[in-house]
Tab-separated table of C-alpha atoms in Angstrom:
chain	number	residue	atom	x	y	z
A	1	UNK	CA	-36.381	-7.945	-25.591
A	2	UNK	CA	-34.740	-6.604	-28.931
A	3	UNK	CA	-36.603	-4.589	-31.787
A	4	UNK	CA	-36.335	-5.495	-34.760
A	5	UNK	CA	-35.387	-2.540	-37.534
A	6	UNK	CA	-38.550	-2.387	-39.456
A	7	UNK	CA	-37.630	-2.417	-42.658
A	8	UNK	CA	-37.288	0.567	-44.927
A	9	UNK	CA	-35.890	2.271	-41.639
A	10	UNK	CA	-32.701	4.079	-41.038
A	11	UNK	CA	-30.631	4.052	-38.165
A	12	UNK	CA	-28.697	7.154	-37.235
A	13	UNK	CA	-25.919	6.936	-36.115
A	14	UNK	CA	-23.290	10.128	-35.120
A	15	UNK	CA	-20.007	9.668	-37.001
A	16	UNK	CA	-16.937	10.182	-34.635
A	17	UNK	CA	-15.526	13.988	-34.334
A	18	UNK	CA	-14.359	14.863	-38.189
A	19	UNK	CA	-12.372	17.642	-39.445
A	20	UNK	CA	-13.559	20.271	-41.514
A	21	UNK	CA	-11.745	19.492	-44.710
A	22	UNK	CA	-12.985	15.463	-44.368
A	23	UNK	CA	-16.122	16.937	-44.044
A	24	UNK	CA	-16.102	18.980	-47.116
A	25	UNK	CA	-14.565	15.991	-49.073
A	26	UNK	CA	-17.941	14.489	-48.286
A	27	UNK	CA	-20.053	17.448	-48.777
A	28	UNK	CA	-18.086	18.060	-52.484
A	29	UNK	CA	-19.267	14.259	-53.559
A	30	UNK	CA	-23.267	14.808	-52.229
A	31	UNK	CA	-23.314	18.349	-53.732
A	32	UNK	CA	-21.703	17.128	-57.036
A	33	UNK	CA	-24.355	14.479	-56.987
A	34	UNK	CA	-27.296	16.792	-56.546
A	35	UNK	CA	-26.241	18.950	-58.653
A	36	UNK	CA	-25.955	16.355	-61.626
A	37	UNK	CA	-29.683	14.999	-60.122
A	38	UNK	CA	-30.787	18.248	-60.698
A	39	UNK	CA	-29.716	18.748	-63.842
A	40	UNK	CA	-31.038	14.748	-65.002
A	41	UNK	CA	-34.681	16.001	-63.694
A	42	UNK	CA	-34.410	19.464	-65.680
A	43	UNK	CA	-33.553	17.657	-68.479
A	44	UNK	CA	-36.123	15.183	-68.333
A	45	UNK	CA	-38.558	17.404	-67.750
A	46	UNK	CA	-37.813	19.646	-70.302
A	47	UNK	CA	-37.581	16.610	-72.873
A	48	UNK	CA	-41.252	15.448	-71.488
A	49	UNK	CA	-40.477	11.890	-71.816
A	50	UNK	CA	-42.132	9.459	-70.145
A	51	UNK	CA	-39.496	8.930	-67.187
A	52	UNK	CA	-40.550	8.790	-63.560
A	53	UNK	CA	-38.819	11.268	-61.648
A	54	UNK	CA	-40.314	10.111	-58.541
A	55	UNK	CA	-37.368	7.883	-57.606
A	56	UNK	CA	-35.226	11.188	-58.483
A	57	UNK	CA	-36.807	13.555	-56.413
A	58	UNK	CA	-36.787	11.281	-53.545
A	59	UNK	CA	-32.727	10.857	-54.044
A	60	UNK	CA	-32.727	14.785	-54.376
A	61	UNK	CA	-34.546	14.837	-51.019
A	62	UNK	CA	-32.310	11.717	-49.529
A	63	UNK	CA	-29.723	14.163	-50.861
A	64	UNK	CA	-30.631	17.255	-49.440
A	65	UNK	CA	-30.470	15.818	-45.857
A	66	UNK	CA	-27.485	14.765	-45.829
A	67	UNK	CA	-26.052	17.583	-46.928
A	68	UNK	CA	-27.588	19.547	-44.193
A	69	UNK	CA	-26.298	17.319	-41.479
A	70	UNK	CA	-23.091	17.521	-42.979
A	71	UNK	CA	-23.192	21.357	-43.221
A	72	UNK	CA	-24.345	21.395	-39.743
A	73	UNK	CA	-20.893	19.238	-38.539
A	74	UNK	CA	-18.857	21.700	-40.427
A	75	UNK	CA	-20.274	24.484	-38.600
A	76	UNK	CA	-19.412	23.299	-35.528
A	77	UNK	CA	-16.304	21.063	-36.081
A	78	UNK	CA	-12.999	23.202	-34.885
A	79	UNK	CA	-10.607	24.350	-38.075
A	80	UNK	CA	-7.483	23.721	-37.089
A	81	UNK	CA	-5.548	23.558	-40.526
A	82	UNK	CA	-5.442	25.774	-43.366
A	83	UNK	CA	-7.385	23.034	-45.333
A	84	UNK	CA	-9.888	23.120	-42.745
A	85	UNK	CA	-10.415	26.990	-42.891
A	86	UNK	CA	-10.560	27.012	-46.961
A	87	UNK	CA	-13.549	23.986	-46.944
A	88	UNK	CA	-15.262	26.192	-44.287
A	89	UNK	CA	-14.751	29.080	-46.576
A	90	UNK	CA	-16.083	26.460	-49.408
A	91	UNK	CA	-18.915	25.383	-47.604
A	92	UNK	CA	-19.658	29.342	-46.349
A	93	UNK	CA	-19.898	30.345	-50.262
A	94	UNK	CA	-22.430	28.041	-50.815
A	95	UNK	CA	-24.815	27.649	-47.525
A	96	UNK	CA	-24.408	31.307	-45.866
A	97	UNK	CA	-23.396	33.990	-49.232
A	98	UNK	CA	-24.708	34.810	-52.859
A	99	UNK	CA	-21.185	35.233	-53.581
A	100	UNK	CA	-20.240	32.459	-56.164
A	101	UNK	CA	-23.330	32.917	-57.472
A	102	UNK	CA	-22.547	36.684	-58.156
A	103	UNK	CA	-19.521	36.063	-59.602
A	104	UNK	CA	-21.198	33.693	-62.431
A	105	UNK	CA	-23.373	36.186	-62.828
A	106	UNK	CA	-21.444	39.352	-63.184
A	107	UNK	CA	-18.110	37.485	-64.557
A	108	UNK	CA	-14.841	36.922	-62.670
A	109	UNK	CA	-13.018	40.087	-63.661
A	110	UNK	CA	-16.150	42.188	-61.332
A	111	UNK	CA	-14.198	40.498	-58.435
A	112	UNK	CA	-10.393	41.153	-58.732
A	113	UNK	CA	-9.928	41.322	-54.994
A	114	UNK	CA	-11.782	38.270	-54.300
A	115	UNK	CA	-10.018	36.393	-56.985
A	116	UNK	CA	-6.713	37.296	-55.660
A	117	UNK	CA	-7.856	35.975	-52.513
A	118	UNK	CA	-8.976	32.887	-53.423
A	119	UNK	CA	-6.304	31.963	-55.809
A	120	UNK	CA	-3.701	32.829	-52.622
A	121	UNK	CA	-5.980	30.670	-50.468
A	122	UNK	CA	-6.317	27.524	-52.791
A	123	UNK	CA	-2.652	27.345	-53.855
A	124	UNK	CA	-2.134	27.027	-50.025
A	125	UNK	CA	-3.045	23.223	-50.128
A	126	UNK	CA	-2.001	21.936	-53.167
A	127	UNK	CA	-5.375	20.259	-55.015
A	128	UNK	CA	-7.823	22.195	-53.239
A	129	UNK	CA	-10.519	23.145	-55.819
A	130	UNK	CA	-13.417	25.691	-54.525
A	131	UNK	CA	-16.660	23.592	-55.311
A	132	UNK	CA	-18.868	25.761	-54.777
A	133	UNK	CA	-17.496	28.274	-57.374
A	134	UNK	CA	-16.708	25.224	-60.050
A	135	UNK	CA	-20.311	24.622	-59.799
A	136	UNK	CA	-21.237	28.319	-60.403
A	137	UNK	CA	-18.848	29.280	-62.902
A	138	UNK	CA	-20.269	26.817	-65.352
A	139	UNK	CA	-19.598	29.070	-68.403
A	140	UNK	CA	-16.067	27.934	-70.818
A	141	UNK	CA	-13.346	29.405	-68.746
A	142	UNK	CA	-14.981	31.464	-66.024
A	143	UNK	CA	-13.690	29.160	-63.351
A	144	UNK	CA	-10.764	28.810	-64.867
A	145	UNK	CA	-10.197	33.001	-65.132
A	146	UNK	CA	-11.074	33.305	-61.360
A	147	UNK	CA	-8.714	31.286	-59.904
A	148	UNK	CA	-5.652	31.849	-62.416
A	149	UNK	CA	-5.778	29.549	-64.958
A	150	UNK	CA	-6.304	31.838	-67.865
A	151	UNK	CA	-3.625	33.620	-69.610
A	152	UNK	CA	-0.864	35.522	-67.366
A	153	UNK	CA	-1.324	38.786	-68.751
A	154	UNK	CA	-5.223	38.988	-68.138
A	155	UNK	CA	-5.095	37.653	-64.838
A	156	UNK	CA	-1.816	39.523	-63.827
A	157	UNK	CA	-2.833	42.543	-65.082
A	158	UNK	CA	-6.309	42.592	-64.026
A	159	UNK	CA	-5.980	40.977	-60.091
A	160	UNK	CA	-2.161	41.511	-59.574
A	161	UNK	CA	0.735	38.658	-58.347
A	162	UNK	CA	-0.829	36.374	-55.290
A	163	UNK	CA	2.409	36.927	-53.669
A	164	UNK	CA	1.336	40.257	-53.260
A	165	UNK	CA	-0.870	39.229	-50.374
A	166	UNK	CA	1.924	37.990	-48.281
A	167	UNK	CA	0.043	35.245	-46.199
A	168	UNK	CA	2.234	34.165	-43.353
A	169	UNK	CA	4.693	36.809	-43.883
A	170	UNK	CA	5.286	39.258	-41.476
């Protein structure tokens, strides 16, 4: 005899063997989302209106598990592509180091070896935006300083060329 689903429930069910950087394409879209969530129920509590953040929070929690299971796939999925190895990098700056959160703190030009490293690493797969630090780096330009986007001179000067680092070159 069949069960019914009682209703309300959720039914699990294990997603077929994804890559890393498929993965992180998910994982950017539930952290963007709880991190605008958080934001709404800062706000509203700050304000002190009358809203009911209930249904909030519980999305923030809904949230919050899913991005844990999905964390726990990257772990173990196998990088195989470069993509694949700069989402796990991604997903490591956020779930395993302080790092991005140092460099908003401290400012980009702390971390000139770093920045040279991820600017080398992104502009391997053309598109590829570090989430984790675009979150962080919330201040006018501070993302935009670490990863090469502000003026040539300040950025040359103060992290060097990226094809200095010579990936793939032997």
């Amino acid at each position: 005899m069949a069960r019914k689903p009682v209703k309300g429930a959720k039914v699990v069910t294990e997603r077929p063997h994804s890559s890393i950087s498929t993965l992180h394409k998910q994982w950017v879209k539930l952290e963007d989302e709880h991190h605008q969530l958080a934001i709404a129920i800062d706000e509203a509590r700050t304000a002190g209106t009358d809203t009911d953040l209930a249904p909030m929070r519980q999305r923030q929690t809904e949230l919050l598990l899913e991005i844990t299971s999905i964390v726990a796939e990257i772990r173990d999925a196998p990088a195989t592509t470069t993509e694949d190895f700069i989402a796990l990098l991604d997903v490591a700056l956020e779930h395993e180091l302080d790092l991005a959160c140092d460099i908003a703190h401290y400012g980009p030009s702390d971390y000139p070896m770093i920045a040279r490293l991820l600017r080398a690493l992104a502009g391997n797969v053309p598109g590829f935006e570090f989430n984790s630090l675009r979150r962080w780096l919330s201040l006018p330009g501070q993302f935009e300083q670490l990863m090469g986007a502000a003026t040539p001179t300040t950025v040359q000067d103060a992290t060097g060329s990226i094809e200095q680092i010579g990936f793939g070159e032997r």
